[in-house]
Coordinates of C-alpha atoms in Angstrom, one line a residue:
Chain A
M1 CA 78.8 62.7 59.9
V2 CA 78.5 65.7 57.6
M3 CA 78.0 64.4 54.0
S4 CA 80.3 65.6 51.3
D5 CA 78.1 66.6 48.5
E6 CA 80.9 66.7 46.1
Y7 CA 81.9 63.1 46.7
L8 CA 78.3 62.1 46.1
W9 CA 78.2 64.2 43.0
D10 CA 81.3 63.2 41.2
R11 CA 83.7 61.6 43.7
S12 CA 85.6 64.8 44.1
G13 CA 86.4 66.3 47.4
P14 CA 86.7 64.4 50.7
V15 CA 85.5 60.9 50.6
D16 CA 82.2 60.4 52.4
A17 CA 82.5 57.2 54.2
E18 CA 78.8 56.5 54.3
V19 CA 78.5 57.0 50.5
A20 CA 81.6 54.9 50.0
A21 CA 80.1 52.1 52.1
L22 CA 76.9 52.2 50.1
E23 CA 78.9 52.0 46.9
E24 CA 80.6 49.0 48.2
A25 CA 77.4 47.3 49.4
L26 CA 75.3 48.2 46.3
G27 CA 78.0 47.9 43.7
K28 CA 77.5 44.1 44.0
H29 CA 74.3 44.6 42.0
R30 CA 76.0 46.5 39.2
F31 CA 75.1 45.7 35.6
R32 CA 77.5 43.1 34.2
G33 CA 77.0 44.3 30.6
G34 CA 77.3 41.5 28.1
E35 CA 76.1 41.6 24.5
L36 CA 72.8 41.7 22.9
P37 CA 71.7 38.7 20.9
R38 CA 71.5 38.9 17.1
L39 CA 69.4 41.8 16.1
E40 CA 66.8 41.2 13.3
A41 CA 67.5 43.2 10.2
R42 CA 66.0 46.7 10.0
P43 CA 65.5 48.4 6.7
G44 CA 68.3 50.8 5.8
P45 CA 68.0 54.2 4.2
R46 CA 66.8 54.2 0.6
R47 CA 65.4 56.8 -1.8
L48 CA 61.7 56.9 -1.9
T49 CA 59.3 59.1 -3.9
S50 CA 57.4 61.7 -1.9
R51 CA 54.1 59.8 -2.5
V52 CA 55.6 56.6 -1.1
L53 CA 57.0 58.5 1.9
V54 CA 53.6 59.9 2.7
F55 CA 52.0 56.5 2.4
A56 CA 54.7 54.9 4.5
A57 CA 54.4 57.6 7.1
A58 CA 50.6 57.1 7.3
A59 CA 51.0 53.4 7.4
S60 CA 53.5 53.5 10.2
L61 CA 51.3 55.8 12.1
A62 CA 48.4 53.5 11.9
L63 CA 50.5 50.4 12.5
A64 CA 52.2 51.8 15.6
A65 CA 48.9 52.5 17.1
G66 CA 47.0 49.7 15.5
L67 CA 49.2 47.0 17.0
Y68 CA 47.6 48.0 20.2
L69 CA 44.3 49.2 19.0
T70 CA 43.2 46.5 16.6
G71 CA 42.9 42.8 17.1
T72 CA 44.5 42.7 20.5
D73 CA 43.0 42.4 23.9
R74 CA 45.6 44.6 25.6
S75 CA 45.0 48.3 26.3
P76 CA 48.0 50.4 25.4
Y77 CA 47.5 52.4 28.6
H78 CA 49.1 51.1 31.7
F79 CA 49.2 53.1 34.9
E80 CA 51.2 53.0 38.1
T81 CA 50.9 54.9 41.4
L82 CA 53.3 57.6 42.2
S83 CA 51.7 58.6 45.5
G84 CA 48.4 58.1 47.4
T85 CA 45.6 55.9 46.1
P86 CA 44.3 56.5 42.6
T87 CA 40.9 55.0 41.7
V88 CA 39.3 53.5 38.6
A89 CA 35.5 53.3 38.5
G90 CA 35.4 54.2 42.2
A91 CA 37.7 51.4 43.2
S92 CA 41.2 51.9 44.5
R93 CA 43.9 50.4 42.3
A94 CA 47.6 50.6 42.6
D95 CA 48.4 49.9 39.0
G96 CA 47.1 48.1 35.9
E97 CA 45.7 48.6 32.5
L98 CA 43.3 51.4 31.7
G99 CA 40.7 50.1 29.2
F100 CA 38.8 52.1 26.6
G101 CA 36.2 54.2 28.3
E102 CA 37.8 53.9 31.8
S103 CA 38.7 56.9 33.9
L104 CA 41.6 57.3 36.3
V105 CA 41.0 59.7 39.2
C106 CA 43.6 61.1 41.5
D107 CA 42.3 62.8 44.6
D108 CA 44.2 65.5 46.5
T109 CA 46.9 63.1 47.7
A110 CA 47.3 60.8 44.7
R111 CA 49.5 61.0 41.7
A112 CA 49.9 58.4 38.9
R113 CA 51.9 57.8 35.8
I114 CA 50.2 56.5 32.7
H115 CA 52.4 54.7 30.1
I116 CA 51.1 55.3 26.6
G117 CA 52.2 52.3 24.6
D118 CA 55.9 52.8 24.0
I119 CA 55.6 56.3 22.8
G120 CA 55.8 58.0 26.2
S121 CA 54.0 58.7 29.4
L122 CA 52.2 61.3 31.3
E123 CA 52.0 62.1 35.0
L124 CA 48.6 62.7 36.4
E125 CA 48.7 65.3 39.2
A126 CA 46.7 65.3 42.4
G127 CA 43.1 66.5 42.0
S128 CA 42.9 65.2 38.4
R129 CA 40.7 63.0 36.3
I130 CA 41.6 61.5 32.9
S131 CA 39.7 59.2 30.6
V132 CA 40.6 56.8 27.8
R133 CA 38.6 57.7 24.8
R134 CA 36.3 54.9 23.8
S135 CA 37.5 54.8 20.2
G136 CA 41.2 54.6 19.3
E137 CA 40.6 56.8 16.3
L138 CA 42.1 60.2 16.3
P139 CA 39.6 63.0 16.2
N140 CA 38.7 64.3 12.7
T141 CA 40.8 61.6 10.9
D142 CA 40.5 57.9 10.2
D143 CA 43.9 57.2 11.6
A144 CA 44.4 55.2 14.8
G145 CA 46.2 56.9 17.6
F146 CA 46.3 57.4 21.3
V147 CA 43.7 59.8 22.7
L148 CA 43.1 60.6 26.4
D149 CA 40.7 63.2 27.7
L150 CA 41.8 65.4 30.6
E151 CA 38.6 66.3 32.4
R152 CA 40.1 68.2 35.2
G153 CA 43.4 68.8 36.9
S154 CA 46.9 68.7 35.4
I155 CA 49.2 66.4 33.6
L156 CA 52.8 66.5 32.5
A157 CA 53.2 64.6 29.2
S158 CA 56.5 63.3 27.8
I159 CA 56.0 61.9 24.3
F160 CA 58.7 60.6 22.0
A161 CA 56.7 59.7 18.9
T162 CA 56.0 60.8 15.4
P163 CA 53.8 63.9 15.4
R164 CA 50.1 63.6 16.0
L165 CA 50.2 60.0 17.3
F166 CA 49.1 61.2 20.8
Q167 CA 46.4 63.7 21.3
L168 CA 45.0 65.1 24.6
G169 CA 41.4 66.1 24.7
T170 CA 40.4 69.0 27.0
P171 CA 37.1 70.8 27.5
A172 CA 38.6 73.7 25.5
G173 CA 40.2 71.9 22.6
L174 CA 42.6 69.2 21.5
A175 CA 46.3 69.3 22.3
V176 CA 48.0 67.5 19.5
D177 CA 51.5 66.3 20.3
M178 CA 54.3 67.1 17.9
G179 CA 56.9 65.2 19.9
C180 CA 57.5 66.9 23.2
V181 CA 57.1 67.4 26.9
Y182 CA 54.3 69.6 28.0
R183 CA 52.0 70.4 30.9
A184 CA 48.3 70.8 30.6
S185 CA 46.0 72.0 33.4
V186 CA 42.2 72.1 33.2
E187 CA 40.6 74.7 35.5
P188 CA 37.1 74.2 37.0
D189 CA 35.5 76.3 34.3
G190 CA 37.1 74.2 31.6
T191 CA 39.8 76.8 30.7
T192 CA 42.9 74.9 29.8
L193 CA 46.4 76.2 30.2
L194 CA 49.1 74.5 28.1
S195 CA 52.8 75.2 28.6
V196 CA 55.4 73.4 26.5
V197 CA 58.7 72.3 28.1
T198 CA 60.3 70.8 25.0
G199 CA 59.1 70.4 21.5
L200 CA 55.9 71.6 20.0
V201 CA 52.2 71.2 20.6
S202 CA 49.4 72.1 18.3
F203 CA 46.2 73.2 20.2
E204 CA 43.2 72.8 18.0
T205 CA 39.5 73.2 17.7
L206 CA 37.4 73.2 14.5
Q207 CA 37.6 77.0 14.4
R208 CA 41.3 77.6 15.2
R209 CA 44.6 76.0 15.5
V210 CA 47.6 77.5 17.4
L211 CA 51.1 76.3 17.7
V212 CA 52.8 76.3 21.1
P213 CA 56.5 75.8 21.0
E214 CA 59.0 75.0 23.7
G215 CA 59.0 77.8 26.3
A216 CA 55.6 79.2 25.4
L217 CA 52.2 78.8 26.8
A218 CA 48.6 79.2 25.6
R219 CA 45.2 79.1 27.2
S220 CA 42.1 77.6 25.6
Y221 CA 38.5 78.4 26.5
P222 CA 35.3 76.4 26.2
E223 CA 33.2 78.1 23.6
R224 CA 36.0 80.3 22.5
G225 CA 38.8 77.8 21.7
P226 CA 42.5 78.3 21.7
G227 CA 43.9 81.7 22.8
T228 CA 47.0 83.4 21.6
P229 CA 50.4 81.8 22.4
V230 CA 52.9 83.9 24.3
W231 CA 56.4 83.2 25.5
E232 CA 56.8 82.5 29.1
D233 CA 59.5 85.2 29.2
A234 CA 57.5 87.8 27.3
T235 CA 56.8 91.0 29.2
E236 CA 54.0 90.9 31.8
A237 CA 52.3 93.7 29.9
L238 CA 52.3 91.7 26.6
R239 CA 51.2 88.5 28.3
G240 CA 48.4 90.3 30.1
A241 CA 47.2 92.1 27.0
A242 CA 47.1 88.9 25.0
R243 CA 45.1 87.2 27.7
A244 CA 42.7 90.1 28.1
L245 CA 42.2 90.2 24.3
D246 CA 41.5 86.5 24.2
E247 CA 39.0 86.7 27.1
G248 CA 37.2 89.8 25.7
R249 CA 38.0 92.0 28.7
G250 CA 38.7 95.7 28.6
D251 CA 39.5 97.7 25.5
P252 CA 40.8 95.5 22.7
E253 CA 42.4 98.6 20.9
S254 CA 44.5 99.2 24.0
H255 CA 45.5 95.6 24.3
L256 CA 46.6 95.3 20.7
A257 CA 48.6 98.5 21.1
T258 CA 50.4 97.0 24.1
I259 CA 51.2 93.8 22.1
L260 CA 52.4 95.8 19.1
D261 CA 54.8 97.7 21.3
T262 CA 57.1 94.7 21.4
R263 CA 60.5 94.9 19.7
R264 CA 61.5 91.3 20.2
E265 CA 61.8 89.2 17.1
K266 CA 60.6 86.1 19.0
D267 CA 57.3 87.7 19.9
S268 CA 56.5 87.1 16.3
L269 CA 55.0 84.0 17.8
T270 CA 52.2 86.1 19.3
L271 CA 51.9 88.5 16.4
W272 CA 51.6 85.7 13.8
H273 CA 48.7 84.3 15.6
L274 CA 47.0 87.7 15.5
L275 CA 47.0 88.1 11.7
D276 CA 43.3 87.6 11.5
P277 CA 41.0 90.6 12.2
I278 CA 40.3 91.3 15.8
E279 CA 36.8 92.2 16.6
G280 CA 36.5 95.8 17.8
V281 CA 39.9 96.9 16.5
E282 CA 40.1 98.7 13.2
H283 CA 42.7 97.6 10.7
S284 CA 44.1 95.2 13.3
A285 CA 45.4 92.7 10.7
E286 CA 47.2 95.5 8.8
R287 CA 48.8 96.8 12.0
V288 CA 49.9 93.4 13.1
Y289 CA 51.4 92.7 9.6
A290 CA 53.3 96.0 9.7
Q291 CA 54.8 95.2 13.1
L292 CA 55.7 91.6 12.0
V293 CA 57.4 92.8 8.9
S294 CA 59.5 95.2 11.0
L295 CA 60.7 92.2 13.0
V296 CA 61.0 89.6 10.3
P297 CA 61.4 90.2 6.6
V298 CA 58.8 88.8 4.3
P299 CA 60.4 86.0 2.1
D300 CA 60.1 85.8 -1.7
G301 CA 56.7 84.6 -2.8
V302 CA 54.8 86.0 0.2
T303 CA 52.8 89.1 -0.4
R304 CA 51.0 91.5 2.0
A305 CA 47.8 91.0 0.2
G306 CA 48.1 87.2 0.4
V307 CA 48.9 87.2 4.1
L308 CA 46.1 89.6 4.9
D309 CA 43.8 87.5 2.8
G310 CA 44.5 84.5 4.9
N311 CA 46.5 82.6 2.3
E312 CA 47.7 79.6 4.4
T313 CA 50.6 78.8 2.1
M314 CA 52.0 82.3 2.3
R315 CA 51.5 82.4 6.1
E316 CA 53.2 79.1 6.6
R317 CA 56.1 80.1 4.3
W318 CA 56.6 83.3 6.3
K319 CA 56.4 81.4 9.6
Q320 CA 59.3 79.2 8.5
E321 CA 61.3 82.4 8.3
F322 CA 60.8 83.2 11.9
S323 CA 60.5 79.7 13.2
W324 CA 64.2 79.6 14.0
D325 CA 63.5 82.4 16.5
W326 CA 60.8 80.5 18.3
G327 CA 62.7 79.5 21.4
R328 CA 65.9 78.4 19.6
Chain B
M1 CA 77.9 49.5 59.6
P2 CA 80.1 47.3 57.5
A3 CA 83.8 47.5 57.6
D4 CA 85.4 50.5 56.1
A5 CA 84.8 50.5 52.4
G6 CA 87.8 52.2 50.9
A7 CA 88.3 55.7 52.3
T8 CA 91.8 56.8 51.6
S9 CA 94.1 58.0 54.2
S10 CA 94.2 61.4 52.5
G11 CA 90.4 61.6 52.4
R12 CA 90.4 63.2 49.0
A13 CA 89.7 61.6 45.7
A14 CA 89.7 62.9 42.2
P15 CA 86.5 62.5 40.2
T16 CA 86.3 59.0 38.8
S17 CA 83.7 56.9 37.2
N18 CA 83.3 53.2 37.4
A19 CA 80.3 53.3 35.1
T20 CA 80.1 51.6 31.7
A21 CA 78.1 54.4 30.2
P22 CA 78.3 56.8 28.6
V23 CA 81.9 56.5 27.5
A24 CA 83.8 58.5 24.9
L25 CA 84.2 57.0 21.5
A26 CA 87.3 57.3 19.5
G27 CA 87.5 60.8 18.0
G28 CA 85.6 62.7 20.7
A29 CA 82.5 62.8 22.8
V30 CA 79.7 60.3 22.5
D31 CA 77.3 61.6 19.8
I32 CA 74.1 59.9 20.9
G33 CA 72.0 61.6 18.3
T34 CA 74.2 60.3 15.5
L35 CA 74.3 56.8 16.9
A36 CA 70.5 56.7 17.4
S37 CA 69.9 58.1 13.9
R38 CA 72.1 55.4 12.4
A39 CA 70.5 52.7 14.5
R40 CA 67.1 54.0 13.4
S41 CA 68.3 53.5 9.8
G42 CA 69.1 49.8 10.5
D43 CA 72.7 50.0 11.8
A44 CA 73.0 47.2 14.4
S45 CA 76.5 48.1 15.4
A46 CA 75.3 51.6 16.3
F47 CA 72.6 50.2 18.4
R48 CA 75.0 47.9 20.2
E49 CA 77.0 51.1 21.0
L50 CA 73.8 52.5 22.5
F51 CA 73.4 49.4 24.5
R52 CA 76.9 49.7 25.9
S53 CA 76.3 53.4 26.6
F54 CA 72.9 53.1 28.2
G55 CA 72.8 49.6 29.6
S56 CA 73.9 50.6 33.1
M57 CA 71.4 53.4 33.3
V58 CA 68.5 51.2 32.2
H59 CA 69.7 48.5 34.7
A60 CA 69.7 51.0 37.5
L61 CA 66.1 51.9 36.8
L62 CA 65.0 48.3 36.6
L63 CA 66.9 47.1 39.6
V64 CA 64.9 49.3 42.0
R65 CA 61.7 48.3 40.4
V66 CA 61.9 44.5 39.7
G67 CA 64.9 43.4 41.9
P68 CA 68.2 41.9 41.0
N69 CA 66.9 38.6 39.9
D70 CA 64.9 40.0 37.0
A71 CA 66.8 43.2 36.2
D72 CA 69.5 41.7 34.0
D73 CA 67.1 39.8 31.8
L74 CA 64.8 42.8 31.6
V75 CA 67.6 45.0 30.3
Q76 CA 68.0 42.8 27.3
D77 CA 64.2 42.8 26.8
V78 CA 64.1 46.6 26.9
F79 CA 66.8 47.0 24.3
L80 CA 65.4 44.3 22.0
H81 CA 62.0 46.0 22.3
A82 CA 63.6 49.4 21.6
W83 CA 65.3 48.0 18.5
R84 CA 62.0 47.0 17.1
K85 CA 60.4 50.3 18.0
L86 CA 63.1 52.6 16.9
S87 CA 61.0 54.0 14.1
T88 CA 58.8 55.7 16.7
L89 CA 61.7 57.7 18.1
K90 CA 61.2 61.2 16.7
D91 CA 64.2 63.0 18.1
A92 CA 67.4 60.9 18.0
E93 CA 69.0 63.2 20.5
R94 CA 66.5 62.1 23.2
F95 CA 67.3 58.4 22.9
G96 CA 68.2 58.3 26.6
A97 CA 64.8 59.7 27.8
W98 CA 63.0 57.5 25.3
I99 CA 64.7 54.2 26.4
T100 CA 63.9 55.3 30.0
T101 CA 60.2 55.4 29.2
I102 CA 60.4 52.0 27.6
A103 CA 62.2 50.6 30.6
R104 CA 59.7 51.9 33.1
N105 CA 56.9 50.6 30.9
R106 CA 58.3 47.1 30.6
A107 CA 59.0 47.0 34.3
A108 CA 55.4 48.0 35.1
R109 CA 54.1 45.3 32.8
L110 CA 56.2 42.6 34.4
H111 CA 53.6 42.6 37.2
T112 CA 56.3 42.2 39.7
R113 CA 56.0 44.6 42.6
S114 CA 58.7 47.2 42.6
R115 CA 60.6 45.9 45.6
P116 CA 63.4 43.4 45.3
K117 CA 63.0 40.0 46.8
T118 CA 65.3 40.6 49.8
T119 CA 65.0 39.8 53.4
E120 CA 63.0 42.4 55.3
L121 CA 65.3 44.3 57.6
P122 CA 65.0 43.4 61.3
E123 CA 64.2 46.2 63.6
E124 CA 67.5 46.0 65.3
L125 CA 70.8 45.1 63.5
P126 CA 74.1 44.4 65.2
D127 CA 75.9 47.6 66.0
S128 CA 79.6 47.0 65.2
A129 CA 81.0 49.8 67.3
P130 CA 81.5 50.9 70.0
H131 CA 80.3 47.8 71.8
G132 CA 82.4 45.4 69.9
A133 CA 79.6 43.5 68.1
A134 CA 80.4 41.8 64.8
P135 CA 80.3 43.9 61.6
L136 CA 77.2 43.5 59.4
D137 CA 77.7 40.6 57.1
A138 CA 78.5 41.9 53.6
A139 CA 75.6 40.0 51.9
E140 CA 73.2 41.3 54.6
A141 CA 74.5 44.8 54.1
S142 CA 74.0 44.6 50.4
R143 CA 70.5 43.3 50.7
A144 CA 69.6 45.8 53.4
A145 CA 70.9 48.7 51.3
L146 CA 69.1 47.6 48.2
T147 CA 65.8 47.2 50.1
A148 CA 66.1 50.6 51.6
L149 CA 67.1 52.2 48.3
S150 CA 64.2 50.5 46.5
A151 CA 61.7 51.9 49.1
L152 CA 62.6 55.5 48.4
P153 CA 60.4 57.7 46.2
E154 CA 60.9 56.9 42.5
T155 CA 62.8 60.0 41.5
Y156 CA 65.4 59.6 44.3
R157 CA 65.8 55.9 44.0
E158 CA 66.4 55.9 40.3
T159 CA 69.1 58.6 40.5
L160 CA 70.7 57.1 43.5
S161 CA 70.7 53.7 41.9
M162 CA 72.6 55.1 38.9
R163 CA 75.1 56.7 41.3
L164 CA 75.6 54.1 44.0
V165 CA 74.9 50.8 42.1
E166 CA 76.2 51.6 38.7
G167 CA 78.9 54.1 39.7
M168 CA 77.7 56.9 37.3
T169 CA 78.7 60.4 38.4
G170 CA 76.2 63.2 38.6
P171 CA 77.2 64.8 35.3
E172 CA 77.0 61.3 33.6
I173 CA 73.5 60.8 35.0
A174 CA 72.4 64.2 33.8
A175 CA 73.8 63.5 30.3
A176 CA 72.2 60.1 30.1
T177 CA 68.8 61.0 31.4
A178 CA 68.5 64.5 29.9
M179 CA 67.8 65.9 33.4
T180 CA 69.5 69.1 34.4
Q181 CA 72.5 68.8 36.6
G182 CA 70.7 70.8 39.2
S183 CA 67.8 68.3 39.3
V184 CA 70.2 65.4 39.5
R185 CA 72.1 67.0 42.3
V186 CA 68.9 67.7 44.2
N187 CA 67.8 64.1 43.7
L188 CA 71.1 62.7 44.9
T189 CA 71.3 65.0 48.0
R190 CA 67.7 64.5 49.1
G191 CA 67.7 60.9 48.3
M192 CA 70.9 60.2 50.2
K193 CA 69.4 61.9 53.2
L194 CA 66.3 59.7 53.1
L195 CA 68.4 56.6 52.5
R196 CA 70.6 57.4 55.4
D197 CA 67.6 58.0 57.7
A198 CA 66.1 54.7 56.6
L199 CA 69.2 52.7 57.3
E200 CA 69.9 54.5 60.6
G201 CA 66.5 53.5 61.7
K202 CA 67.4 49.9 60.9
G203 CA 70.6 49.9 62.9
W204 CA 73.1 51.3 60.4
S205 CA 75.5 53.8 62.0

């Protein structure tokens, strides 16, 4: 019998007898609904001073992670097999907890999903290895959080938590989740490609921090750190020039000229990340500034001198002006 | 194959939904983001609306992982857990995807293998036509269908469970899960093919 896709889709079109029969057979297991029991009270909205809010945010961050990471025997990481046979410490395992210091390996035929507490999950692709960092502490802070290290291969992360609670270590930097879905791939030489499906990821090393919003991607390199974010729909010329600039290939003057050719406001993403001087290119920062200003007006309180001087407050203030263009 | 399950003489049917979620609230379309925001602020009635809107979807996910005996109880467990963890939901608009994550996590931690406790299908099942054998018993058909459904790859079984068990339409599944309609349609189509193949191999016709 030829199946009617439309009936399967939304019950329009000719009735597909097989689908209808399955509805009849399986409908017996339908959810009966009912009501939830009494819900314990949750705090309602109230006015708080900014200092209290900061403290409360930090406390909730630590608490959310700490419930798992302090004083409990249970790891917050639980994995299940999606295909093939993943291994932990060389032994095949279909599912179970991943403890601190343990590594999950998927060979060319295996895939797995790792649940990260209740804040989300990530899918480990075939040919990948990921480890649970020994300490639950977030890098460079005293806060507790969730940290996994992607040693090779690819993951697709879906995180629904407050920013920075989940961080993914790679050989080329730290991907800090800001509440999103993103894909990270580590190549054999340690170069890491990060592409963001929804939300925002901050990719960080001690030397540099780049922001990668939804619809954009960035590479990060061992020794060099995060490269320049570009939109996935930017021109091939711009994307190629940014990559060549990051990798130190060819003539940097020519690459910058290609990038500055853009007339798209949203390419302010790439330009903003090039405001610091580029080695081998005279007056690069001034030229980038000039092109950025032509795309997005400078707001009150932000000066050319301040931006070129690396004033973080001014640069952040300006970024807020063109943030609405970043993929929205 | 069990007796005819309701095809009309005309063969055409308008789009209908038997699902309990999501449904329109008075005044317009369901605003999940608003409900979730209110719930996150402590509004229990808003959270109960979310339960009514997403209960079927969550049940569909759990049914094909833990079986019918545990699924109903686990739905409650998932939502009670979500109520306690609402502060960790960053984007209220993504409540559906968030509760899905919790549901999968809770099911995985139940340490019950993801196949329902049903009777294994025999290699050969009675063939009702054309040889005149008795139709498949309704209870056997239900168990066989659920077993086959639960054996499908995860993506397909979840989407098909929402459609065939809970009666959600494709657009409703897309809205509840935040998948694109294209993805949902692919899951339904491919999953249905695999399900049909699995059941035909066991004697369904």
